[in-house]
mmCIF file of C-alpha atoms in Angstrom:
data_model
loop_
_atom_site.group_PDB
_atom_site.id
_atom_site.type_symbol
_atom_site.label_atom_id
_atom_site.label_comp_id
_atom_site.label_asym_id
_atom_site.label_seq_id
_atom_site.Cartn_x
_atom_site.Cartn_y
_atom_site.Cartn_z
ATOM 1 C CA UNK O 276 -39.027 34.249 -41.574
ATOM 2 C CA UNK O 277 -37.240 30.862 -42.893
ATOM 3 C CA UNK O 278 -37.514 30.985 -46.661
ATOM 4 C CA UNK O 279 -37.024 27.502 -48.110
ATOM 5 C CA UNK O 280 -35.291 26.802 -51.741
ATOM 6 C CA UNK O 281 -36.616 23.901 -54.041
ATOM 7 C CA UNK O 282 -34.612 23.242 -56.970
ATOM 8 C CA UNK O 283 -35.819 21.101 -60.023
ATOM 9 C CA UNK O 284 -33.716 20.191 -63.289
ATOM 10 C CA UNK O 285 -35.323 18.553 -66.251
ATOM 11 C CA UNK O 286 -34.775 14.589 -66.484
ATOM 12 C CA UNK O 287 -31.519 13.848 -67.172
ATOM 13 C CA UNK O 288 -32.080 11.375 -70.089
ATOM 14 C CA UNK O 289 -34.190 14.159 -71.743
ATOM 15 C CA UNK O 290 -32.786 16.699 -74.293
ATOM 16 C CA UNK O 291 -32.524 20.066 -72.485
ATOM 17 C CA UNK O 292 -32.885 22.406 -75.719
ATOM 18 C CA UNK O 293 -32.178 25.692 -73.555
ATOM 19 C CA UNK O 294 -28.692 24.294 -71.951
ATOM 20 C CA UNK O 295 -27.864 23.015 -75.419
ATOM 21 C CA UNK O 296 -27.874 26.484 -76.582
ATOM 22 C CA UNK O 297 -26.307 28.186 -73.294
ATOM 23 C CA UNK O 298 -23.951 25.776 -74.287
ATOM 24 C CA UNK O 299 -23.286 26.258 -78.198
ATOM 25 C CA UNK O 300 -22.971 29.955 -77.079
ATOM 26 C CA UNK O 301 -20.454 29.603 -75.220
ATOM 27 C CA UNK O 302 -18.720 27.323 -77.762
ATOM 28 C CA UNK O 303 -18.690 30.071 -80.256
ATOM 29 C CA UNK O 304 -17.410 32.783 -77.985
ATOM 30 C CA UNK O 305 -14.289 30.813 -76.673
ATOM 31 C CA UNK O 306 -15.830 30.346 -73.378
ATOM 32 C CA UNK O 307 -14.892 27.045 -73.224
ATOM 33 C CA UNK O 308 -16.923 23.414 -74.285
ATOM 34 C CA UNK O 309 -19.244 22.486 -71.270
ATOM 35 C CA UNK O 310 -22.377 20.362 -71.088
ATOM 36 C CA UNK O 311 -24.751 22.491 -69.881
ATOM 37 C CA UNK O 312 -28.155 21.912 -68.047
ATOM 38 C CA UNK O 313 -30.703 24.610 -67.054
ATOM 39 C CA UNK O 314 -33.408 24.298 -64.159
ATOM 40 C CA UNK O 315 -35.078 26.501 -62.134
ATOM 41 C CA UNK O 316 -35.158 27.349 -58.151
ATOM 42 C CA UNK O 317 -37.728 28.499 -56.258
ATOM 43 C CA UNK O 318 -37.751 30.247 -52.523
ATOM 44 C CA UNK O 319 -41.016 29.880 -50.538
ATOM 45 C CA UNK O 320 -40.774 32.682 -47.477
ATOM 46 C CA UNK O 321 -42.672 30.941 -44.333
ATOM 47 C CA UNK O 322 -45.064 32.926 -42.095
ATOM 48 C CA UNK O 323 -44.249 33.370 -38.739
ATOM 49 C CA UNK O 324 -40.165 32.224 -37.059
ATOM 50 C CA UNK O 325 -40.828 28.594 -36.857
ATOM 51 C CA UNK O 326 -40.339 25.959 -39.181
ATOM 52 C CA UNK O 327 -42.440 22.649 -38.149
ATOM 53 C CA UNK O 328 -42.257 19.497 -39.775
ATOM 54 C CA UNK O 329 -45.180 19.756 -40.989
ATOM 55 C CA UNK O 330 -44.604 22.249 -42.795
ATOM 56 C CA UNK O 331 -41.515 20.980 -44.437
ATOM 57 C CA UNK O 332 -43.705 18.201 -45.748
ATOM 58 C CA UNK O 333 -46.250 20.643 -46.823
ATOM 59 C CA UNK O 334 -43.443 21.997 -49.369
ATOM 60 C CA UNK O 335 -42.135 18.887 -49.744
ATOM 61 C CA UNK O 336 -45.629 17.712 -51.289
ATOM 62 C CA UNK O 337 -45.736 21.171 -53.333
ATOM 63 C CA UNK O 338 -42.515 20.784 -54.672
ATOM 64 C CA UNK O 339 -43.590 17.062 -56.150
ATOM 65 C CA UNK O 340 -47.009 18.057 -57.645
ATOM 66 C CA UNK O 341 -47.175 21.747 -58.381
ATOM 67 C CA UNK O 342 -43.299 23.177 -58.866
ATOM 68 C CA UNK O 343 -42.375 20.345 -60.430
ATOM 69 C CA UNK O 344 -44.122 17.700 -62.982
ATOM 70 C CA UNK O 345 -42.832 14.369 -62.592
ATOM 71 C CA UNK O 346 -43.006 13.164 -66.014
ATOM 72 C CA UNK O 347 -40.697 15.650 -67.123
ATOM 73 C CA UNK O 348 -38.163 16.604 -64.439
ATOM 74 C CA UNK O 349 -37.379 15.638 -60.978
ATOM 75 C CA UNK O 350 -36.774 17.906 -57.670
ATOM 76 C CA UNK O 351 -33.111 17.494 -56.805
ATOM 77 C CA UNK O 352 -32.620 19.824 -53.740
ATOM 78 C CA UNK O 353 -34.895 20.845 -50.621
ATOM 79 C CA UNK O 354 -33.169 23.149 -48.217
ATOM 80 C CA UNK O 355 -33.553 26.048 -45.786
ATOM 81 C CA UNK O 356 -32.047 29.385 -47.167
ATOM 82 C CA UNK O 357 -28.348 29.540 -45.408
ATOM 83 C CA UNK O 358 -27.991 26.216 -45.217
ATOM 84 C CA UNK O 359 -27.013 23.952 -47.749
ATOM 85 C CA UNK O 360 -27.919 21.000 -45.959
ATOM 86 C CA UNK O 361 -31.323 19.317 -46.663
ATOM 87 C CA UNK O 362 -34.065 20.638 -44.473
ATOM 88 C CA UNK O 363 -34.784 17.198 -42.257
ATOM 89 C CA UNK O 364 -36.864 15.684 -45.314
ATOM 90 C CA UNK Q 155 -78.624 22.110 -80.966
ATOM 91 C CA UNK Q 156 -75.577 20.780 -78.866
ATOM 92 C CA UNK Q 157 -73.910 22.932 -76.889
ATOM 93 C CA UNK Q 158 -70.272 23.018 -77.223
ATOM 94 C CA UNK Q 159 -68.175 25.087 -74.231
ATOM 95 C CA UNK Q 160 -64.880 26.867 -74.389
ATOM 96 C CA UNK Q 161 -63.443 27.928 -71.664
ATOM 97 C CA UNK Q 162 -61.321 31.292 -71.160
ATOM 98 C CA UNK Q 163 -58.056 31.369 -69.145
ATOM 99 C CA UNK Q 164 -55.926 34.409 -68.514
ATOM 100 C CA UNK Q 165 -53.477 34.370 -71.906
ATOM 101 C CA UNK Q 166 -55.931 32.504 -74.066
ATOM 102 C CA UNK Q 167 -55.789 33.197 -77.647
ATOM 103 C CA UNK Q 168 -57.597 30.987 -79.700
ATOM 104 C CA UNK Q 169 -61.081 31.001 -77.702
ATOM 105 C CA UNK Q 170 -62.445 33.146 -80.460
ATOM 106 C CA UNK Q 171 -61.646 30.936 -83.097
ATOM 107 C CA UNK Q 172 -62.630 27.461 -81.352
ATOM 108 C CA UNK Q 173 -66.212 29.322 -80.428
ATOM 109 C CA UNK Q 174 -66.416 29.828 -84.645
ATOM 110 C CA UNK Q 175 -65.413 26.054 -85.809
ATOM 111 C CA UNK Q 176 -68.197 25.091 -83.418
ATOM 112 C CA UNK Q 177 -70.456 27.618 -84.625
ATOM 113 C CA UNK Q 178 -69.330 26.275 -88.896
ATOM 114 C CA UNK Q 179 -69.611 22.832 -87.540
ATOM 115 C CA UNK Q 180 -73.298 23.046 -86.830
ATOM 116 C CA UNK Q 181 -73.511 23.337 -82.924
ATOM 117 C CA UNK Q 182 -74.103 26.102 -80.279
ATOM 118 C CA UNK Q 183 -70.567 27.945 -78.355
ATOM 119 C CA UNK Q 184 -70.999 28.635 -75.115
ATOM 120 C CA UNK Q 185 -68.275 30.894 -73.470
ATOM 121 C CA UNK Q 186 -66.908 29.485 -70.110
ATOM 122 C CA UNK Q 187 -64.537 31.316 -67.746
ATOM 123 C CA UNK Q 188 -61.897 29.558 -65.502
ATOM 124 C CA UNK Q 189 -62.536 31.167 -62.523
ATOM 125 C CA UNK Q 190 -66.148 29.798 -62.112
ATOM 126 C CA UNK Q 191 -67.323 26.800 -61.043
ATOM 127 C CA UNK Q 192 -69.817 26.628 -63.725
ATOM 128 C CA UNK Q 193 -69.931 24.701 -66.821
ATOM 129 C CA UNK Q 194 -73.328 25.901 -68.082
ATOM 130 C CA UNK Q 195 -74.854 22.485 -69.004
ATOM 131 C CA UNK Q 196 -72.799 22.239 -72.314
ATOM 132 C CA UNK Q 197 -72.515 18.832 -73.972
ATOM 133 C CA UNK Q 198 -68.584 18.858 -74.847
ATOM 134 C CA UNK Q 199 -65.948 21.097 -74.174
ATOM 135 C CA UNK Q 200 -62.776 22.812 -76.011
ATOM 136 C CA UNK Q 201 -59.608 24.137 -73.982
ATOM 137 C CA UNK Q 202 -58.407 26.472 -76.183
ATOM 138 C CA UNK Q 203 -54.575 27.272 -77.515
ATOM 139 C CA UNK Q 204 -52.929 30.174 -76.193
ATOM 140 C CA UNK Q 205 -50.016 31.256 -73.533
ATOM 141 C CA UNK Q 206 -52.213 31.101 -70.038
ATOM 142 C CA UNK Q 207 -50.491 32.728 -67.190
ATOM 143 C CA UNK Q 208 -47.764 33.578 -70.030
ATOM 144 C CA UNK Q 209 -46.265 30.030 -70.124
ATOM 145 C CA UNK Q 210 -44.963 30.540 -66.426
ATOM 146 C CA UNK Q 211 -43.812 27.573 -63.906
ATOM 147 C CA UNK Q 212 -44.443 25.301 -66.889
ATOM 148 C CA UNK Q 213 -47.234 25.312 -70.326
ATOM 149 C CA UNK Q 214 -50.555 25.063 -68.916
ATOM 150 C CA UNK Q 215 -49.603 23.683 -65.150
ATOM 151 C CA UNK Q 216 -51.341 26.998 -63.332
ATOM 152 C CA UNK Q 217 -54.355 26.597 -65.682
ATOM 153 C CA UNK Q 218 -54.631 23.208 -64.610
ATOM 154 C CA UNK Q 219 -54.988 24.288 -61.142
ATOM 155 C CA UNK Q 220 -57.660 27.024 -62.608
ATOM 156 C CA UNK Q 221 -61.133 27.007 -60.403
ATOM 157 C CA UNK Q 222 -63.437 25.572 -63.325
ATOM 158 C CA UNK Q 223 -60.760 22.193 -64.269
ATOM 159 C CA UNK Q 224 -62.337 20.797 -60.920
ATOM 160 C CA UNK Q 225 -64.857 20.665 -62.848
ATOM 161 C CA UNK Q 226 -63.462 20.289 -65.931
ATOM 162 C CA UNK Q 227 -61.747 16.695 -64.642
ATOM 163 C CA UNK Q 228 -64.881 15.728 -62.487
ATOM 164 C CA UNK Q 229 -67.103 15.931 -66.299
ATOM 165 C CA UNK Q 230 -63.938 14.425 -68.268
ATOM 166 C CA UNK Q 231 -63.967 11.063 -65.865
ATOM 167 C CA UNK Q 232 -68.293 11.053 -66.428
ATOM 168 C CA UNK Q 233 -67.538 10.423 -70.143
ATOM 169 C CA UNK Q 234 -67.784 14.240 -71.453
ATOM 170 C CA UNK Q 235 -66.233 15.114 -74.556
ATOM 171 C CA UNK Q 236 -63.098 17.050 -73.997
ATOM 172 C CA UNK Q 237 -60.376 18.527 -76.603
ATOM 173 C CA UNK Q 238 -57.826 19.975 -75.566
ATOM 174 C CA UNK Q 239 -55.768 22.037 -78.311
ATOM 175 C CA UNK Q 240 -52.137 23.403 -77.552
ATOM 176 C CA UNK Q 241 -52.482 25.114 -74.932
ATOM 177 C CA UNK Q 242 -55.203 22.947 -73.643
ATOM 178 C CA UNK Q 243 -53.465 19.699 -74.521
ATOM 179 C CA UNK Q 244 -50.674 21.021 -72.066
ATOM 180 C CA UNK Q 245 -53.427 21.413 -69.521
ATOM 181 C CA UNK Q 246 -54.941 17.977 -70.052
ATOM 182 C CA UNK Q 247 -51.444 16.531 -69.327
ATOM 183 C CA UNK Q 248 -50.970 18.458 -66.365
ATOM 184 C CA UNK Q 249 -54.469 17.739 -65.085
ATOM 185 C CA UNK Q 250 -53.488 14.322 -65.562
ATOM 186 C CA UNK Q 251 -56.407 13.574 -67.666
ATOM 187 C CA UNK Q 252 -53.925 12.628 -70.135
ATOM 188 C CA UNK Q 253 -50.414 10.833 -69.643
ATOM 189 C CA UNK Q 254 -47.075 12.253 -70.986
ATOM 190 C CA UNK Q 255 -45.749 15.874 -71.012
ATOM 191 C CA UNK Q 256 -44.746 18.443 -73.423
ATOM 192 C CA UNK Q 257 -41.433 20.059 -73.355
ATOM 193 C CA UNK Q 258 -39.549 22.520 -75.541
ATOM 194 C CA UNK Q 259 -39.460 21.590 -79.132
ATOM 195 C CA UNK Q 260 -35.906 19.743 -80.151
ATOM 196 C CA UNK Q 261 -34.585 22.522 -82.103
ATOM 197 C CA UNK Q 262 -35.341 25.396 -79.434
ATOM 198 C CA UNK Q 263 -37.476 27.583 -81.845
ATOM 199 C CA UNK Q 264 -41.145 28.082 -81.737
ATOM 200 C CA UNK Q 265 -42.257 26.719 -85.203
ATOM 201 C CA UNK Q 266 -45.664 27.993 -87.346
ATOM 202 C CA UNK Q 267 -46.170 25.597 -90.687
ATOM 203 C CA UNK Q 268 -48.637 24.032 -91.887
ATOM 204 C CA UNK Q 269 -48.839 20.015 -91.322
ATOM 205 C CA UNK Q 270 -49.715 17.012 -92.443
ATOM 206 C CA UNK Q 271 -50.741 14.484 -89.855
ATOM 207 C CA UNK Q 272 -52.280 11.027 -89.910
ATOM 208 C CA UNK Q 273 -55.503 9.962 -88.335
ATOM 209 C CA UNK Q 274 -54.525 6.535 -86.477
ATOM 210 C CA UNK Q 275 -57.895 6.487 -83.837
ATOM 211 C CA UNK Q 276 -61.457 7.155 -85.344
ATOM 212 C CA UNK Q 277 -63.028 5.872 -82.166
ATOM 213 C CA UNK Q 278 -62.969 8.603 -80.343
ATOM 214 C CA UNK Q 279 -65.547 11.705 -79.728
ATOM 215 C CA UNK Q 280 -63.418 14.044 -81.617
ATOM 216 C CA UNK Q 281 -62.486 12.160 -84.793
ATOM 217 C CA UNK Q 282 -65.506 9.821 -85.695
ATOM 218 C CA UNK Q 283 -66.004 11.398 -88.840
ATOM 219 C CA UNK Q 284 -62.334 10.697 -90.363
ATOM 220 C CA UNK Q 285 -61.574 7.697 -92.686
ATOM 221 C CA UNK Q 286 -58.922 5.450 -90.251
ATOM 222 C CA UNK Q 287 -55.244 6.437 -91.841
ATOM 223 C CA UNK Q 288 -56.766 9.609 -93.402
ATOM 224 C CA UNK Q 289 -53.913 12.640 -93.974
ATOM 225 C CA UNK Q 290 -55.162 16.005 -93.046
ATOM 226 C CA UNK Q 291 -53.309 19.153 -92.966
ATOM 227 C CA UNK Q 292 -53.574 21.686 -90.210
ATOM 228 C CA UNK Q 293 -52.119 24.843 -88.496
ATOM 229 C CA UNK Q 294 -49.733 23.547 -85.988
ATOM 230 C CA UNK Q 295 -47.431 26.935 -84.117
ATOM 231 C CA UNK Q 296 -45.822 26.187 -80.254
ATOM 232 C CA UNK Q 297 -42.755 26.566 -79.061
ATOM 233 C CA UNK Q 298 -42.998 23.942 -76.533
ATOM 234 C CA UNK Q 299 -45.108 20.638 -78.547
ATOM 235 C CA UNK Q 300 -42.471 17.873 -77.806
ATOM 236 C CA UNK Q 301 -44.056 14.651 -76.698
ATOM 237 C CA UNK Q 302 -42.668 12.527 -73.960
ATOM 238 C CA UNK Q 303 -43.262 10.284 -71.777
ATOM 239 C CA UNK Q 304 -41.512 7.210 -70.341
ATOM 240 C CA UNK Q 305 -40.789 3.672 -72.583
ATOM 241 C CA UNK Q 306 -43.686 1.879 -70.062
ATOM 242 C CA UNK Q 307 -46.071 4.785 -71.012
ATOM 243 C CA UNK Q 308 -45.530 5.104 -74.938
ATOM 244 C CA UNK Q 309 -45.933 1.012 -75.424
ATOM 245 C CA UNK Q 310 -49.206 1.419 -73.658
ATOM 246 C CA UNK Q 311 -50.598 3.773 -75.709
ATOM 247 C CA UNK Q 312 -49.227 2.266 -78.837
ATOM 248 C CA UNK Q 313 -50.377 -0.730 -77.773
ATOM 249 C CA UNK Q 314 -54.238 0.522 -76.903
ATOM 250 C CA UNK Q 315 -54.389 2.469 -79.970
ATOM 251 C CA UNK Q 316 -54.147 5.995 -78.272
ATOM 252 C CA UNK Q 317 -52.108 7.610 -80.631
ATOM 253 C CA UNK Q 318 -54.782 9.621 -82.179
ATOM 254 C CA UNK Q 319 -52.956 11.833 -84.937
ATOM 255 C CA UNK Q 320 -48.828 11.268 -85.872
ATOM 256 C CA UNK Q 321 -46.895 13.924 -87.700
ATOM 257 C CA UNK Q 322 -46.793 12.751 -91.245
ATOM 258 C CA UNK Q 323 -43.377 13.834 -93.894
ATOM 259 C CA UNK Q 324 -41.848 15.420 -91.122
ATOM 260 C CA UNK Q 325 -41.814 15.093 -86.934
ATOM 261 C CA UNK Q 326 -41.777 19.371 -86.213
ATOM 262 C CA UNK Q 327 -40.404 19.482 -82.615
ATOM 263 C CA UNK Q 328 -38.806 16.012 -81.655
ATOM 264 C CA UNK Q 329 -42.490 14.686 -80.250
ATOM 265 C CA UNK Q 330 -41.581 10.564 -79.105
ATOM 266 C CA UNK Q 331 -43.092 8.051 -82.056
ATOM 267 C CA UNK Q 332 -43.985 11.235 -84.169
ATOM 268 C CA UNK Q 333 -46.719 11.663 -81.992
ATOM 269 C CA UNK Q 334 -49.497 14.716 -82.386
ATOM 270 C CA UNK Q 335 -52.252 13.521 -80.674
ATOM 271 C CA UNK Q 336 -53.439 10.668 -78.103
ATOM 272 C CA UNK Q 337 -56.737 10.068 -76.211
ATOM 273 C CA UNK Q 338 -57.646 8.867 -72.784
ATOM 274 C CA UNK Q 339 -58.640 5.147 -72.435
ATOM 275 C CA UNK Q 340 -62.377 6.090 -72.622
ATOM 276 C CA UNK Q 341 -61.888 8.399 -76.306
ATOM 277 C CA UNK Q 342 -63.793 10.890 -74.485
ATOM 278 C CA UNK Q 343 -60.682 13.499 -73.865
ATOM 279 C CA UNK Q 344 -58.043 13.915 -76.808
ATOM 280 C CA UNK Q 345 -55.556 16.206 -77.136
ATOM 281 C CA UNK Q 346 -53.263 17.404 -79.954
ATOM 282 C CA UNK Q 347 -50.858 20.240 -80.460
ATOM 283 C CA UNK Q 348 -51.998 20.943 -84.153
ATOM 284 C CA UNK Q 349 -55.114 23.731 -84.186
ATOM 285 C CA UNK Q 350 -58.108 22.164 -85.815
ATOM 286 C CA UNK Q 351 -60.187 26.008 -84.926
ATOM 287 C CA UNK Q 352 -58.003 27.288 -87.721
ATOM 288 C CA UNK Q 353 -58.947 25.350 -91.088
ATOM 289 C CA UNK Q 354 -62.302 24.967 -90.594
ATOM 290 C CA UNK Q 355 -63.781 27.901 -93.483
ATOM 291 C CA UNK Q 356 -62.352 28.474 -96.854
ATOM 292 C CA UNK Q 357 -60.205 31.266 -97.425
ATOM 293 C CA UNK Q 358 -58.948 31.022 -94.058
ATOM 294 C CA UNK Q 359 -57.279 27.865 -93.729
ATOM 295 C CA UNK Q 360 -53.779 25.577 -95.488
ATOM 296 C CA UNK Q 361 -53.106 26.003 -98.724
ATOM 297 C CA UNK Q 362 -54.248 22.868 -100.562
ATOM 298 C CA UNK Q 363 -53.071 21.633 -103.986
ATOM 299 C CA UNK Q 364 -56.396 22.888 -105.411
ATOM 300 C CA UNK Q 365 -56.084 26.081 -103.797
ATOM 301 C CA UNK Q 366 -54.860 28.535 -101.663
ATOM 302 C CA UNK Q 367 -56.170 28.606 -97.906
ATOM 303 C CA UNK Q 368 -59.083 26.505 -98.873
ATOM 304 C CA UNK Q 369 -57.881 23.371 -95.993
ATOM 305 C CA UNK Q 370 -61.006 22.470 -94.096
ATOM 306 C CA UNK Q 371 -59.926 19.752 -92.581
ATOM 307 C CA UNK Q 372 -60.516 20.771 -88.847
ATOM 308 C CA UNK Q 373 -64.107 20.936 -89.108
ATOM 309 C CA UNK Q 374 -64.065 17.174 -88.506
ATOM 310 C CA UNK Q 375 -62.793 17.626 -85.389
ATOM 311 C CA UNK Q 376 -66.030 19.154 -84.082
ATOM 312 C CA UNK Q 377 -68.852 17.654 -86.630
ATOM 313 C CA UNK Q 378 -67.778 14.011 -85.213
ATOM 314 C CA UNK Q 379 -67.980 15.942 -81.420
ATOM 315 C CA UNK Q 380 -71.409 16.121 -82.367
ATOM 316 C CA UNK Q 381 -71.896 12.925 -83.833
ATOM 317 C CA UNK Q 382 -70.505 11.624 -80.812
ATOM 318 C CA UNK Q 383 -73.139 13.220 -78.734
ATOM 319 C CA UNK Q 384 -75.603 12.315 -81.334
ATOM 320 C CA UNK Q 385 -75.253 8.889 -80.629
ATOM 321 C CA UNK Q 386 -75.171 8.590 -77.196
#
């Protein structure tokens, strides 16, 4: 069963308040001073062994209106689990 | 009697208290649940504040995909009153019944105060009854009531006099041109992060300067709801 990852970060130009405080913490412990940036992944597990185009557009289309909101952040990776390479989108 | 509905999603908190202002305000509550198809006739509807689906995938995106907000959106584009308050102004915007989006508030930390705000729109169903420029003061308490949305976006609404309520004295979470509140093109569906349910009965509401929790200023809210429907 393929499982396929989406990945979405908020918008760049918009203040990410939970990286900002990833990064102040690791300011204060002597971790080092990074920008830091938090988003989320998500793994959809397809029925069945095969993995049609059409259903790569199916999750492509899912990934644009319901994992991510547009206004707010973008999708920034589609691939199959295993390989880092975009899934043909 | 109108007939005001409020409907019930899984993590809903303030359903209670919306059903009451409506009660105080002179019209009928009707109690609506999101997994029917159903809106029982009413005249106007609330979506109440709360943490639906605890806040997961983002504020108020799987409530937006509830059964009911088919219907919900379907009533909203006919003209039907709609406010959505928190909670339910995160679901308007991710029903797309209202542009923008609300992210985490600037300084990370959920915030409860009580706050001033100005009415800038007294066209629309929800605040008829306010003087134009009027400062209220209501509950306000998210952790996620930033305002955005992009440059194109803001000078519209600015420019169509959406903007229905700004932060006044201070802007509590970062929110884009202090905004609170805006309204669809039509000033049938508003939303605002601020909760109007909870200063609508003395003793239970801000502090004023005359005296303690005796802020009434939500009841507006849902008197010019009826108004609205008064008129039509």
């Amino acid at each position: 069963m393929p499982t396929i990852v989406v990945e979405v970060m908020p918008k760049a130009e918009l203040l990410d308040p939970q990286g900002k405080a990833i990064a102040g913490a690791l300011s204060r412990t002597s971790r080092g001073d990074f920008q830091v940036r938090q988003g989320k992944r998500f793994e959809l597990t397809v029925p069945g062994d095969e993995l049609t185009q059409e259903l790569l557009d199916q999750i492509r289309e899912i990934a644009g209106e319901v994992l991510s909101n547009s206004v707010i952040e973008d999708v920034v990776g589609i691939h199959v689990l295993g390989h880092e390479t975009p899934a043909g989108l | 009697m109108a007939k005001i509905g409020v409907i019930t999603f899984p993590g809903s908190l303030d359903e209670r208290d919306a059903q009451r202002a409506i009660r105080l305000a002179g019209a009928e509550p009707v109690a609506l649940w999101h997994g029917e198809h159903d809106l029982k006739g009413v005249d106007a509807l609330v979506l109440p504040g709360g943490f639906s689906y605890g806040d997961y995938l983002r504020c108020g995106a799987i409530s937006a995909l509830s059964p009911i907000m088919t219907e919900v959106v379907a009533a909203a584009n006919a003209g039907l009153p709609v406010l959505g308050i928190c909670n339910g102004f995160q679901m308007l915007v991710e029903a797309h019944l209202l542009p923008g989006g609300l992210i985490r508030n600037d300084h990370g930390a959920f915030i409860r105060r009580d706050q001033a705000l100005t009415v800038e729109n007294t066209d629309t169903a929800w605040t008829n009854e306010f003087a134009k420029g009027a400062e209220i003061v209501i509950p306000l308490k998210n952790g996620e009531g930033g305002y955005i949305a992009d440059a194109e976006t803001l000078e519209r609404l600015e420019g169509e006099g959406r903007v229905v309520f700004r932060y006044k004295g201070v802007n509590p979470n970062g929110s884009a041109n202090d905004i609170a509140g805006i309204a669809n093109e039509r000033g049938n569906v508003v939303g605002l992060m601020p909760h109007p349910e909870h200063a609508v009965e003395p003793g239970f509401g801000p502090n004023t300067r005359e005296r303690m929790r005796s802020g009434v200023d939500g009841l507006k809210f849902f008197t010019s709801a009826i108004q609205a429907l008064q008129a039509v």
